[in-house]
Coordinates of C-alpha atoms in Angstrom, one line a residue:
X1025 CA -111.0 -9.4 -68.7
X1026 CA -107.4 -11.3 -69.3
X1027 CA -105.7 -12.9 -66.9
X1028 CA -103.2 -11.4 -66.9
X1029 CA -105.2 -7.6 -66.6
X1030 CA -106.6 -9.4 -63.4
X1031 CA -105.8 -8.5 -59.7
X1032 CA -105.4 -12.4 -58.9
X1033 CA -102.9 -12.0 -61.5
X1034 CA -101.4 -9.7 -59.9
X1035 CA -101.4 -10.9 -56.8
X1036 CA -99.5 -13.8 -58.1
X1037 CA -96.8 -11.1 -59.9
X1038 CA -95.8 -9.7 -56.7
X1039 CA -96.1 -13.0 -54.5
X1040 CA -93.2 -14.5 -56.8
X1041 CA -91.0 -11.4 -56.6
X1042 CA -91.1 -11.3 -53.6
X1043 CA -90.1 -15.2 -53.3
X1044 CA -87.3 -14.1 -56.3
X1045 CA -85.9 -11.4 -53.8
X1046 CA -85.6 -13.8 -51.2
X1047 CA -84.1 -16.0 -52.7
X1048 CA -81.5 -14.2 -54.5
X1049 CA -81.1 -12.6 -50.8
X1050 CA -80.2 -15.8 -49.3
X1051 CA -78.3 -16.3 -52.5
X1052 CA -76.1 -13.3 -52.1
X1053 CA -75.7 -14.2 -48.5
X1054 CA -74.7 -17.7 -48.9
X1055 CA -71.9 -16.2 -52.1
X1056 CA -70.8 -13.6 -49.2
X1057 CA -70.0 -16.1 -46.4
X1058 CA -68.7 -18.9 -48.4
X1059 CA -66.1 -16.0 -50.4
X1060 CA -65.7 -14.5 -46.6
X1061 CA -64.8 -18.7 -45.4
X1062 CA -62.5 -19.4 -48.6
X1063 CA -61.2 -16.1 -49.8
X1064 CA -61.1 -14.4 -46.4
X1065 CA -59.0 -10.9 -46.7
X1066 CA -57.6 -9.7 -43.1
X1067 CA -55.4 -6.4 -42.0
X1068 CA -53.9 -6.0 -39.1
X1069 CA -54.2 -2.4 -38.3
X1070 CA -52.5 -2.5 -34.7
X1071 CA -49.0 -0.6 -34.0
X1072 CA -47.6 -4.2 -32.6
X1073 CA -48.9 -6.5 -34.8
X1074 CA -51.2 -7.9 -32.0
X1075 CA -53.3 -9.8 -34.7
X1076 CA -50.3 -11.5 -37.1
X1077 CA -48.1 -14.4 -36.5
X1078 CA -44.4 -13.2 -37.8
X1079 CA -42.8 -13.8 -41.5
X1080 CA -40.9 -17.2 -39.3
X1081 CA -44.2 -18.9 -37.9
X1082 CA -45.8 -18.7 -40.8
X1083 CA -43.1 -20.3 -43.1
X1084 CA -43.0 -23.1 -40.4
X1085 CA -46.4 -23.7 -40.9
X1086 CA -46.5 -24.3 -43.7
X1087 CA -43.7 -26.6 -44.1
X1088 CA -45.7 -28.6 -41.5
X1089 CA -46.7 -32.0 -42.8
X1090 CA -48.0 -33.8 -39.5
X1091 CA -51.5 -33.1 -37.3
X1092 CA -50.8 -31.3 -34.5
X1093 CA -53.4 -31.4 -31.9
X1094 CA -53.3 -28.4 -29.3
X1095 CA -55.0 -28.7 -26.2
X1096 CA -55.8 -25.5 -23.8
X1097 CA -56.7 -26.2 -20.2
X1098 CA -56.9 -22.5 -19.5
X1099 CA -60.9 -21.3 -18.8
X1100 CA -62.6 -17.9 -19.4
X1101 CA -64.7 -18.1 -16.1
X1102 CA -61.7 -18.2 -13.8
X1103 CA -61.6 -16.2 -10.3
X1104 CA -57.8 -15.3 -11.0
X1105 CA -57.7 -11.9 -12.9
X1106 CA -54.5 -13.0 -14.7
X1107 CA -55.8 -16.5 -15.7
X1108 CA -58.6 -15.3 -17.3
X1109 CA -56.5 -12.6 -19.4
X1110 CA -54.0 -15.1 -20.0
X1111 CA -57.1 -17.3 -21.8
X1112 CA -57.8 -14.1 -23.8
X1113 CA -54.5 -13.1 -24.7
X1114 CA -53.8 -17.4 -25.6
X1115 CA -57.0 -17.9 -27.2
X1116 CA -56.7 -14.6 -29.2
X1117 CA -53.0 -15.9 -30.9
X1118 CA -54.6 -19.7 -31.5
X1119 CA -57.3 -17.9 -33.6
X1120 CA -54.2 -16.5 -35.5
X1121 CA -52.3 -20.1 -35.9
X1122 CA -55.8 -21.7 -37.3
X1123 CA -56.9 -19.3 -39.2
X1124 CA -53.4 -19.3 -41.2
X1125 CA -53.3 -23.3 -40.7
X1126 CA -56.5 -23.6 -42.4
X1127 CA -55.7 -22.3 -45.8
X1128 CA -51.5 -22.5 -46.5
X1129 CA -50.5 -25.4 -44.2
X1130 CA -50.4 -29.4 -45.9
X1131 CA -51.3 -30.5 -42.0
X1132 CA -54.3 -30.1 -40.0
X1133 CA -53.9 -28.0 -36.8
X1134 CA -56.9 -28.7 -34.1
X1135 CA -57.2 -26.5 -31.2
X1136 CA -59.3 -27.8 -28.3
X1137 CA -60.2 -25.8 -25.0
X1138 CA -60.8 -28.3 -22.1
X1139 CA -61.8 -28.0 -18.5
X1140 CA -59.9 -30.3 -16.9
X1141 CA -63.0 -29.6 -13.9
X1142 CA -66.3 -30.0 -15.8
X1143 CA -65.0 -32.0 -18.5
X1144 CA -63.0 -34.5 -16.5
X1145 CA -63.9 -37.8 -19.0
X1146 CA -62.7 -35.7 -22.0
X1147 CA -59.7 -34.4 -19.7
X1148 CA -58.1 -38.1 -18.7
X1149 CA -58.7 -39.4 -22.6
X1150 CA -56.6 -36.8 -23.8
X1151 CA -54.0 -36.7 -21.2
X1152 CA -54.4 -33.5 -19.4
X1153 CA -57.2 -34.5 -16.4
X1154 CA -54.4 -33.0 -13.8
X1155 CA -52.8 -30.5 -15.5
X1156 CA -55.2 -27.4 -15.5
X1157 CA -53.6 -23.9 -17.0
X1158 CA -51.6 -25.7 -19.3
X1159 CA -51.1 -25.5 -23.2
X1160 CA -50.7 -29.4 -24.2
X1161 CA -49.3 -30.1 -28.5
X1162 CA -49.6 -33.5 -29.6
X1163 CA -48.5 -34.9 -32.7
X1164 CA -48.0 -39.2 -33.5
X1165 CA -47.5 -40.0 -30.0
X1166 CA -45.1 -36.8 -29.5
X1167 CA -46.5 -34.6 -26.3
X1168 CA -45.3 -31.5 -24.8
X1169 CA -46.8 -29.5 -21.7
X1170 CA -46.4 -25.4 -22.1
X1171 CA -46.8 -23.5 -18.3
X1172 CA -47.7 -20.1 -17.7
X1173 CA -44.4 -18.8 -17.0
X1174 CA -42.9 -20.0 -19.9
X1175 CA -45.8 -17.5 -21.9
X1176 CA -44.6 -13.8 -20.4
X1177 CA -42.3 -11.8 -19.7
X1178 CA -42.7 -11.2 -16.3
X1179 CA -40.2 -8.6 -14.8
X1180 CA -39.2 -9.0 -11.1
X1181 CA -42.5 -11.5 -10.2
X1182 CA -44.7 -8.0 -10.3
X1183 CA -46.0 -7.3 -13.7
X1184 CA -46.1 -8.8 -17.1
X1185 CA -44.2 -7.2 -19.7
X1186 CA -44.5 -9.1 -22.9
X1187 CA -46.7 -11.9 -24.5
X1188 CA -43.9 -14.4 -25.5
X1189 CA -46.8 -17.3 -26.4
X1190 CA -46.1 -17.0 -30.3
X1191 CA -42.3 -18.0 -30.3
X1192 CA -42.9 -20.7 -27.6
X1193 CA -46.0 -22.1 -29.2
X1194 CA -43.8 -22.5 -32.5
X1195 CA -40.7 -23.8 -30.6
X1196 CA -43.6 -26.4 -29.7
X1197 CA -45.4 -27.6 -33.1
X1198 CA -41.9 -27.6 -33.8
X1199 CA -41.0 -30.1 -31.3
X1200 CA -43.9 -32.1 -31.4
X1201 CA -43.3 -32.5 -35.3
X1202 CA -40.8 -33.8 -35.8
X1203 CA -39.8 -37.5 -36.8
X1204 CA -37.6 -38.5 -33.7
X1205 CA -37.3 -37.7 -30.2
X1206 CA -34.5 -36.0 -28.8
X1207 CA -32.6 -39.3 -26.6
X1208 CA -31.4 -38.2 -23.2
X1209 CA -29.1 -41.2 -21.4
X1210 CA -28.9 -41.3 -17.8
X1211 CA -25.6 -43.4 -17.2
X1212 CA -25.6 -45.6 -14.5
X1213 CA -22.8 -48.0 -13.0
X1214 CA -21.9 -45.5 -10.2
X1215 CA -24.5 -45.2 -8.0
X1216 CA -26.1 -42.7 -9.8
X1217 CA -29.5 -41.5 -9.2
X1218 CA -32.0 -43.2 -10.9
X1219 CA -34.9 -42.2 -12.9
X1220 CA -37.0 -45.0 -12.2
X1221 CA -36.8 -44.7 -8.1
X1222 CA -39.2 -42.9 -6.3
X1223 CA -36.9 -42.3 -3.2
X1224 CA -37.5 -38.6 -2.1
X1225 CA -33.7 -38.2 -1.9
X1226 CA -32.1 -39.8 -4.3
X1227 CA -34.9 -40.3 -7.0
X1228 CA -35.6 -38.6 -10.0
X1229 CA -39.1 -39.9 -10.9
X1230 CA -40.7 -36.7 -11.2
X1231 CA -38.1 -35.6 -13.4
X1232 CA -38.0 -38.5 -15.5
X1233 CA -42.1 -37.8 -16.1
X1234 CA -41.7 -33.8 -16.7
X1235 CA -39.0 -34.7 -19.4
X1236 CA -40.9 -37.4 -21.1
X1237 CA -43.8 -35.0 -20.8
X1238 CA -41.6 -32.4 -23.0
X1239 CA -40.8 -34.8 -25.8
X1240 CA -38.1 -36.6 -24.5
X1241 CA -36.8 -40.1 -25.2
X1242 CA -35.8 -41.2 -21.9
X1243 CA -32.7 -44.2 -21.2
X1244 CA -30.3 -45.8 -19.3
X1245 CA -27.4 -47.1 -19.9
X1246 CA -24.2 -48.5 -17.6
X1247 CA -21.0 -47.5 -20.0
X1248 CA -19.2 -50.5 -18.5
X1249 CA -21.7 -52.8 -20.6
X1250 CA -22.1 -51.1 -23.4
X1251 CA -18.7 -49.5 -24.1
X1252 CA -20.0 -46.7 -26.6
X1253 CA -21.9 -44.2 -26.4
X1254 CA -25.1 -44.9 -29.1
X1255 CA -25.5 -42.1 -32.3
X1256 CA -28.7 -41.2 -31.5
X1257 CA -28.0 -39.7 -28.0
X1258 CA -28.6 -35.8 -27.7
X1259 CA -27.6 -35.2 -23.7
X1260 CA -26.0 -37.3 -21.3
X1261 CA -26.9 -37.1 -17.6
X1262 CA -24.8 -37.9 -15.1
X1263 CA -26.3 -37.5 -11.1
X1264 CA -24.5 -37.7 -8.5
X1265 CA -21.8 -40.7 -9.1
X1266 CA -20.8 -42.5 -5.9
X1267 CA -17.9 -44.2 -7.1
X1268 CA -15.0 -43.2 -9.6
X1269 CA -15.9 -43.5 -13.4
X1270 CA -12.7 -45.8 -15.1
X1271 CA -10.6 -44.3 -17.5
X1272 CA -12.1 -46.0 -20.7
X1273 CA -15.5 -44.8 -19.4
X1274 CA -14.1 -41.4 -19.2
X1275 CA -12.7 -41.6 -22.5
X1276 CA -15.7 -42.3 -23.8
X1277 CA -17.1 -39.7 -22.7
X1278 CA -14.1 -36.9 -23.8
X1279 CA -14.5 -38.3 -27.6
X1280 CA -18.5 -37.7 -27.1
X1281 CA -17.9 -34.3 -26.1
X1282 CA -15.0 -33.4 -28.5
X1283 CA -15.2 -35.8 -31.8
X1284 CA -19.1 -35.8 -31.9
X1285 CA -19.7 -32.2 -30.3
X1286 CA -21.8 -34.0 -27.8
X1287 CA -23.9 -32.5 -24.9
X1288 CA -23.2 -33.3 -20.9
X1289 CA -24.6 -32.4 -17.7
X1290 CA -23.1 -33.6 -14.7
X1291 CA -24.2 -33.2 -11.2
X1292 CA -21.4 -33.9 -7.9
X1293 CA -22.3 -34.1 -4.7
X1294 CA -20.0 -32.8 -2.3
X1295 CA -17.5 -35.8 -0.4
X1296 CA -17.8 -37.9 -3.8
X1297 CA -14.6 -38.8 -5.5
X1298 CA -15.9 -39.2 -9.2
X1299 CA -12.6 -39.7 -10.9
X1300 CA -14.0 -37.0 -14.1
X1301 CA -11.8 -34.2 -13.1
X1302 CA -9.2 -34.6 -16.1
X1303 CA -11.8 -34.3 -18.2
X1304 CA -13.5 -31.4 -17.1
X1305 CA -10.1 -29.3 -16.8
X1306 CA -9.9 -30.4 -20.5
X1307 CA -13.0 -28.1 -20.5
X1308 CA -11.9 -25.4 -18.4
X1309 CA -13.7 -26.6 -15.0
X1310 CA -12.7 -27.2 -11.9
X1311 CA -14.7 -28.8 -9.0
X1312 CA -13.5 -28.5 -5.4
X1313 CA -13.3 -30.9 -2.6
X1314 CA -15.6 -28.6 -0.2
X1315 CA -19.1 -27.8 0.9
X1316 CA -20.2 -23.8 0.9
X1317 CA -21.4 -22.7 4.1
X1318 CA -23.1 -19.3 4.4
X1319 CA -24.1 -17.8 7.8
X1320 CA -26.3 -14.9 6.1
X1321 CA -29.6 -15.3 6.9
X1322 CA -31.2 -13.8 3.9
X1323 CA -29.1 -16.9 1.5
X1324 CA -29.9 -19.4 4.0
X1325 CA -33.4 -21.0 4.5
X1326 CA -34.6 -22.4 7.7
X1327 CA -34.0 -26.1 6.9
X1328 CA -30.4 -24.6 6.4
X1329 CA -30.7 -25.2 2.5
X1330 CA -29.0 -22.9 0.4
X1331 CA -31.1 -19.8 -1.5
X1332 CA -29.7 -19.5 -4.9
X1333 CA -30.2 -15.4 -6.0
X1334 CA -26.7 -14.6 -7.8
X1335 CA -27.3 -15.3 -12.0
X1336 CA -25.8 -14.4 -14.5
X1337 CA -27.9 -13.6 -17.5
X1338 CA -28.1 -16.1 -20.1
X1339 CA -31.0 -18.0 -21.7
X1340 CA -30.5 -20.5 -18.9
X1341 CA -31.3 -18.2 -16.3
X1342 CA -33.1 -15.5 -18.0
X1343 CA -36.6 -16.8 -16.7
X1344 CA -35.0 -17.9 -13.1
X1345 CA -33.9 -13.4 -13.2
X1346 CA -37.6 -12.4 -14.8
X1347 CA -39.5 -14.1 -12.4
X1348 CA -37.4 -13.6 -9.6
X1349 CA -37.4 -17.3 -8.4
X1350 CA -34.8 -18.7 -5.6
X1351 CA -33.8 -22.6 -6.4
X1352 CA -33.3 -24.6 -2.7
X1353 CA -30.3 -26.6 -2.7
X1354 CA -28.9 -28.8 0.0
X1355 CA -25.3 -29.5 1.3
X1356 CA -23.3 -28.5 -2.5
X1357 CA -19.3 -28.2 -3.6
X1358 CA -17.5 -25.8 -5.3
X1359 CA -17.5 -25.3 -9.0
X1360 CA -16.0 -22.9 -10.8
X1361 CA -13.6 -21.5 -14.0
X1362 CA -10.3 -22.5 -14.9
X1363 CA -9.2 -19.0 -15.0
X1364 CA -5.3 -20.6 -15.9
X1365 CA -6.4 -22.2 -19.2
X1366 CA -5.4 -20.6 -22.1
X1367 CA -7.5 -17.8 -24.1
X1368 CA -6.7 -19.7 -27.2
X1369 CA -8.6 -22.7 -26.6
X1370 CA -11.8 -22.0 -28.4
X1371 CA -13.7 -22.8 -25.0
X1372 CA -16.4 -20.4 -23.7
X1373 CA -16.7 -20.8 -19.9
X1374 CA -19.2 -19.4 -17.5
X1375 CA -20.5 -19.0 -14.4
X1376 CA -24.0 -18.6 -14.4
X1377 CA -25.0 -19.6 -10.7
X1378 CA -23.2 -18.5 -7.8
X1379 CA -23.6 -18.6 -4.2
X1380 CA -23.4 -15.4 -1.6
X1381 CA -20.2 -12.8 -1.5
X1382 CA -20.6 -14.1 2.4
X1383 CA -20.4 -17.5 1.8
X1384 CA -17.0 -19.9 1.9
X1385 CA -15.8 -23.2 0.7
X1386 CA -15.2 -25.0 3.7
X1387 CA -12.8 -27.7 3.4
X1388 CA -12.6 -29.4 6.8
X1389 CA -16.0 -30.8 6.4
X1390 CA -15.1 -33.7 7.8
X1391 CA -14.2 -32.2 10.7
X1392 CA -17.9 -30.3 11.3
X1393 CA -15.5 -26.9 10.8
X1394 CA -18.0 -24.3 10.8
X1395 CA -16.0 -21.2 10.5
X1396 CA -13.9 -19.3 7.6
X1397 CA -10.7 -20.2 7.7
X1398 CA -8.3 -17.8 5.8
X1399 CA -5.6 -19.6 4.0
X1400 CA -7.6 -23.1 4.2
X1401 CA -10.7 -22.1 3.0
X1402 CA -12.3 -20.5 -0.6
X1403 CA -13.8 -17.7 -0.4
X1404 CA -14.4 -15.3 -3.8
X1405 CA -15.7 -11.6 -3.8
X1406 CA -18.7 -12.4 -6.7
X1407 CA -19.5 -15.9 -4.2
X1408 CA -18.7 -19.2 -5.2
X1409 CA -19.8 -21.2 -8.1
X1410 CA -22.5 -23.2 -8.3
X1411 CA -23.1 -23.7 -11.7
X1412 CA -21.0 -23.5 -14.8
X1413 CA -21.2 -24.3 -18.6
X1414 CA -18.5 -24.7 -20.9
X1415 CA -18.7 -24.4 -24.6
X1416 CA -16.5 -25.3 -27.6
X1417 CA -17.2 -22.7 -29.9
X1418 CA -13.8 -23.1 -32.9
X1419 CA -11.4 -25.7 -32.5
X1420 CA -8.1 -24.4 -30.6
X1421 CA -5.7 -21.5 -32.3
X1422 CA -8.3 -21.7 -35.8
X1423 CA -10.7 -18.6 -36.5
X1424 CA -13.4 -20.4 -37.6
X1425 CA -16.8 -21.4 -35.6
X1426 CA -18.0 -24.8 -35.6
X1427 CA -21.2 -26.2 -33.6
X1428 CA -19.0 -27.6 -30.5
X1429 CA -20.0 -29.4 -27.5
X1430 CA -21.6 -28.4 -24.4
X1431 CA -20.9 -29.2 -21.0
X1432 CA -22.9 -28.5 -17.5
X1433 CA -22.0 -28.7 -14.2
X1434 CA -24.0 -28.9 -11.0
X1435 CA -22.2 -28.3 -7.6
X1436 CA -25.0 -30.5 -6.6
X1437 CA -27.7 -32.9 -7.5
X1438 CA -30.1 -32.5 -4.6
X1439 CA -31.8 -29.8 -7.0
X1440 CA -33.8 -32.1 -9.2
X1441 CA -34.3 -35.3 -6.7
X1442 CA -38.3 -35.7 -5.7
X1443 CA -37.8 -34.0 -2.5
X1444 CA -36.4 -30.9 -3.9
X1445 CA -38.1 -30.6 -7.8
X1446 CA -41.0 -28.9 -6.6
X1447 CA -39.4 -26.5 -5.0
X1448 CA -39.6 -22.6 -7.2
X1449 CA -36.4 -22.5 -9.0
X1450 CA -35.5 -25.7 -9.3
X1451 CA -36.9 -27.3 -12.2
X1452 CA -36.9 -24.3 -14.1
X1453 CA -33.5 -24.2 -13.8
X1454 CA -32.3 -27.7 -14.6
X1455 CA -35.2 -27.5 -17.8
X1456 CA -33.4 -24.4 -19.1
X1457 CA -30.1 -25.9 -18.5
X1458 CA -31.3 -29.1 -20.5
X1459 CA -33.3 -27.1 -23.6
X1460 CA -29.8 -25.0 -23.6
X1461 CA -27.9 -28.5 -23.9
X1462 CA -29.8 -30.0 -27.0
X1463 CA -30.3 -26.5 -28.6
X1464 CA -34.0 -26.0 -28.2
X1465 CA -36.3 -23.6 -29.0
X1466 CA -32.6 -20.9 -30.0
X1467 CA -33.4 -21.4 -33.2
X1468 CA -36.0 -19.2 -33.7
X1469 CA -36.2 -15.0 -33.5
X1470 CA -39.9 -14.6 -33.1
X1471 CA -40.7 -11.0 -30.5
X1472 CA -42.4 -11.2 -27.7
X1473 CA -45.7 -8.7 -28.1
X1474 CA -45.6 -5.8 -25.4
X1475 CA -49.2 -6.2 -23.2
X1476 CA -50.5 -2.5 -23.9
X1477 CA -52.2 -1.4 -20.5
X1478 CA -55.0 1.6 -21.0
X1479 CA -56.8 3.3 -18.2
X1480 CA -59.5 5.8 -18.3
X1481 CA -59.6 8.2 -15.4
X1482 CA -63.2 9.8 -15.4
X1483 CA -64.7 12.2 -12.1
X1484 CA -68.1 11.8 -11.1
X1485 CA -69.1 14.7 -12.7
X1486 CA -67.7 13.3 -16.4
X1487 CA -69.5 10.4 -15.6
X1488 CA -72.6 11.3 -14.9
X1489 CA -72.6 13.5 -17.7
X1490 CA -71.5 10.3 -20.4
X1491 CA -74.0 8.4 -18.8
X1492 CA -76.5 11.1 -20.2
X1493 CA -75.3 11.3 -23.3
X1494 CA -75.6 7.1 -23.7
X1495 CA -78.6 7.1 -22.5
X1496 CA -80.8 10.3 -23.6
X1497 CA -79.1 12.5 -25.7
X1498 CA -78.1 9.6 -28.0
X1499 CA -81.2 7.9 -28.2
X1500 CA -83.3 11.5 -29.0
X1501 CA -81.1 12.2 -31.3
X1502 CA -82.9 9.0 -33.1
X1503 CA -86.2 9.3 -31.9
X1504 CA -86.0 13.0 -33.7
X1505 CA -84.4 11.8 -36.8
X1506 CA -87.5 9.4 -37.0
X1507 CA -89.2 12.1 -36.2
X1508 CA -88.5 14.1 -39.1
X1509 CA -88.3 11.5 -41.8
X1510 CA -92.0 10.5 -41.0
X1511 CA -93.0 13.7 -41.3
X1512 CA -91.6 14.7 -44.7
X1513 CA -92.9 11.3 -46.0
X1514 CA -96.2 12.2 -44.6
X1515 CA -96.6 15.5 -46.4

């Protein structure tokens, strides 16, 4: 007999196709994935659009031409309820930004999840072995820190309303991109607070390392030395002068503000003569010789610091409304609109922090006057001012806009000193009031996502009864399918 008639030889036959099967198997396999890795094809089948980054993230990315490194100290396993979805719903969106990173942008975007706990060697070599709960985005030296609060929309401190990672995460990569810094000068010359001392009253250490931690190129400079303001500065600081600036210093600063539409913030303590009051009426200012008093318990902490509660909405103190967070602030002065200017001079003027309807301006300090004196003192139905912002938005009598600058000021500078940063408000405030100066993150118009809440109400009757559908019906219905097919092959 053949060979080939042989049952060795067939043996053989049917050993090799089953090899051939498995091969072209693993073949079709290996085609599927590496099409499915390559040439990957997704839809987004949600009302919301919970699994798409917008049209505007996705043309920043790719525009992006340096590494971005992203860095999530959030953790799954976490006792907190709201941590751990805040993982999911942050972890879920960084999927989205590598996924579309990895194909259509000319960078590379890493995303790294740390425990700042477990992993505490990996933590300190990349910067974030103290900072748990944190998003961290590097990029060529460039670092900034993204907290929780600046992730939701949280409405009255009770219940998230919205996911607003996506346009913050891009306001980020963003940030952390590009080629320079933003410069913020702290002048000095005056007895100004300093961002190198670590005095609890009068430093600003801590704020000096939460700026630099946000991207910011940090420097200071005595305008009696210098006698110019450099090109490169973004926002000047000026806290809480002692003495009275001289009137080339202030000159300086009026051509800043008007010739190169610069950006100030300025913080007065109250019983400081500063010698800066022509130029803020220039920008419809004023700052009064006083200290508010308030004898209303519910404005008034137990330290006798002032409780800021009266905002008005703007994207300074939109988060400060959300979350319902009270800044602490200690002995502070008037500040408020010139209400006398004139309508024509292309100045926007606000007062976006106020103090109590009960409290006054009391202007015999000096004399340890504790009670309103009609007449002598100020005293305003809406309370007293506490914060204002002026903005050139067209030049005087012309209908036509041009970028203009921007001018802050504080009542007081005892909100950002080391003593006080910590406290709920405070920071958020002053960083708002700073990302508002240098025009961060406005540029972009990215939604927030609305969190979508379900809830399945079920009596003990309807579940007992699913429970015996999972678990019998279900399964019989299989075991009799089986059932049946073995039978018909059998016969």
């Amino acid at each position: 007999m053949h060979f080939s008639d042989s049952f060795r030889a067939a043996r053989w036959i049917r050993l090799i196709n089953l090899l051939l099967q498995a091969v072209l198997f693993l073949a079709l396999f290996a085609g599927l994935n590496y099409l499915a890795l390559n040439h990957a094809w997704r839809f987004d089948a949600t009302a919301s659009r919970r699994h798409s980054l917008s049209p505007e993230t996705k043309s920043y990315l790719e525009r992006l031409e340096r590494d971005v490194t992203i860095t999530v100290t959030f953790t799954e396993s976490n006792d907190s309820e709201e941590l751990t979805q805040a993982y999911r719903d942050i972890s879920t969106l960084l999927r989205e930004y590598s996924y579309f990173a990895r194909g259509n942008s000319k960078a590379h975007l890493a995303v790294r999840y740390v425990d700042v706990y477990q992993s505490r060697r990996e933590a300190e070599a990349l910067g974030v072995a103290d900072q748990p709960n944190i998003i961290m985005l590097a990029s060529d030296g460039h670092t900034r820190a993204l907290r929780l609060d600046e992730l939701y929309v949280i409405k009255k401190k009770v219940s998230r309303e919205a996911f607003r990672g996506e346009a913050a995460i891009t306001a980020a990569i963003l940030d952390v991109s590009s080629a320079e810094k933003k410069k913020i000068v702290f002048l000095a010359g005056h007895g100004e607070m300093s961002p190198d001392s670590i005095d609890g009253a009068r430093g600003l250490s801590q704020l000096r390392d939460q700026l630099r931690q946000r991207n910011y190129d940090l420097e200071v400079v005595n305008l009696s030395l210098t006698r110019k303001i450099d090109d490169k500065t973004a926002l000047i600081i000026i806290a809480s002068p002692l003495s009275r600036f001289q009137p080339f210093e202030e000159e300086l600063l009026r051509n800043y503000l008007t010739t190169r539409a610069g950006r100030v913030i300025l913080m007065v303590d109250p019983a400081r003569q500063f010698g800066l009051e022509n130029l803020l009426f220039d920008w419809g200012v004023l700052v009064y010789d006083n200290i508010i008093l308030d004898k209303d318990p519910r404005y008034m902490s137990e330290n006798g610091e002032l409780i800021l509660s009266h905002f008005l909405p703007h994207p300074i103190t939109q988060l400060i409304i959300d979350n319902a967070l009270f800044p602490l602030v200690g002995p502070t002065r008037v500040v408020s609109e010139d209400i006398g200017r004139s309508p024509d001079d292309g100045l926007s003027v606000k007062t976006l922090v106020a103090s109590s309807p009960n409290s006054w301006g009391e202007s015999g300090y000096r004399l340890h006057n504790a009670e309103y004196t009609p007449g002598q003192d100020l005293r305003k139905r809406n309370g007293l001012g506490i914060l204002v912002i002026s903005e050139r938005l067209k030049p005087a009598n012309l209908p036509l806009s041009v970028p203009g600058g921007r001018l802050a000021v504080f009542g007081t500078a005892d909100l950002v000193t080391n003593n006080r940063i910590i406290s709920g408000g405070n920071f958020p405030l002053f960083l708002n009031t700073v990302s508002w100066a240098v025009d961060r993150d406005t540029q972009l118009n990215v939604p927030a996502r609305p969190i979508e809440r379900f809830q399945l109400a079920l009596s003990q009757e309807e579940l007992s009864r699913l429970r015996l559908g999972l678990f019998l019906i279900v399964p019989g219905l299989v075991a009799l399918l089986g059932l049946i097919v073995y039978w018909t092959r059998r016969n």
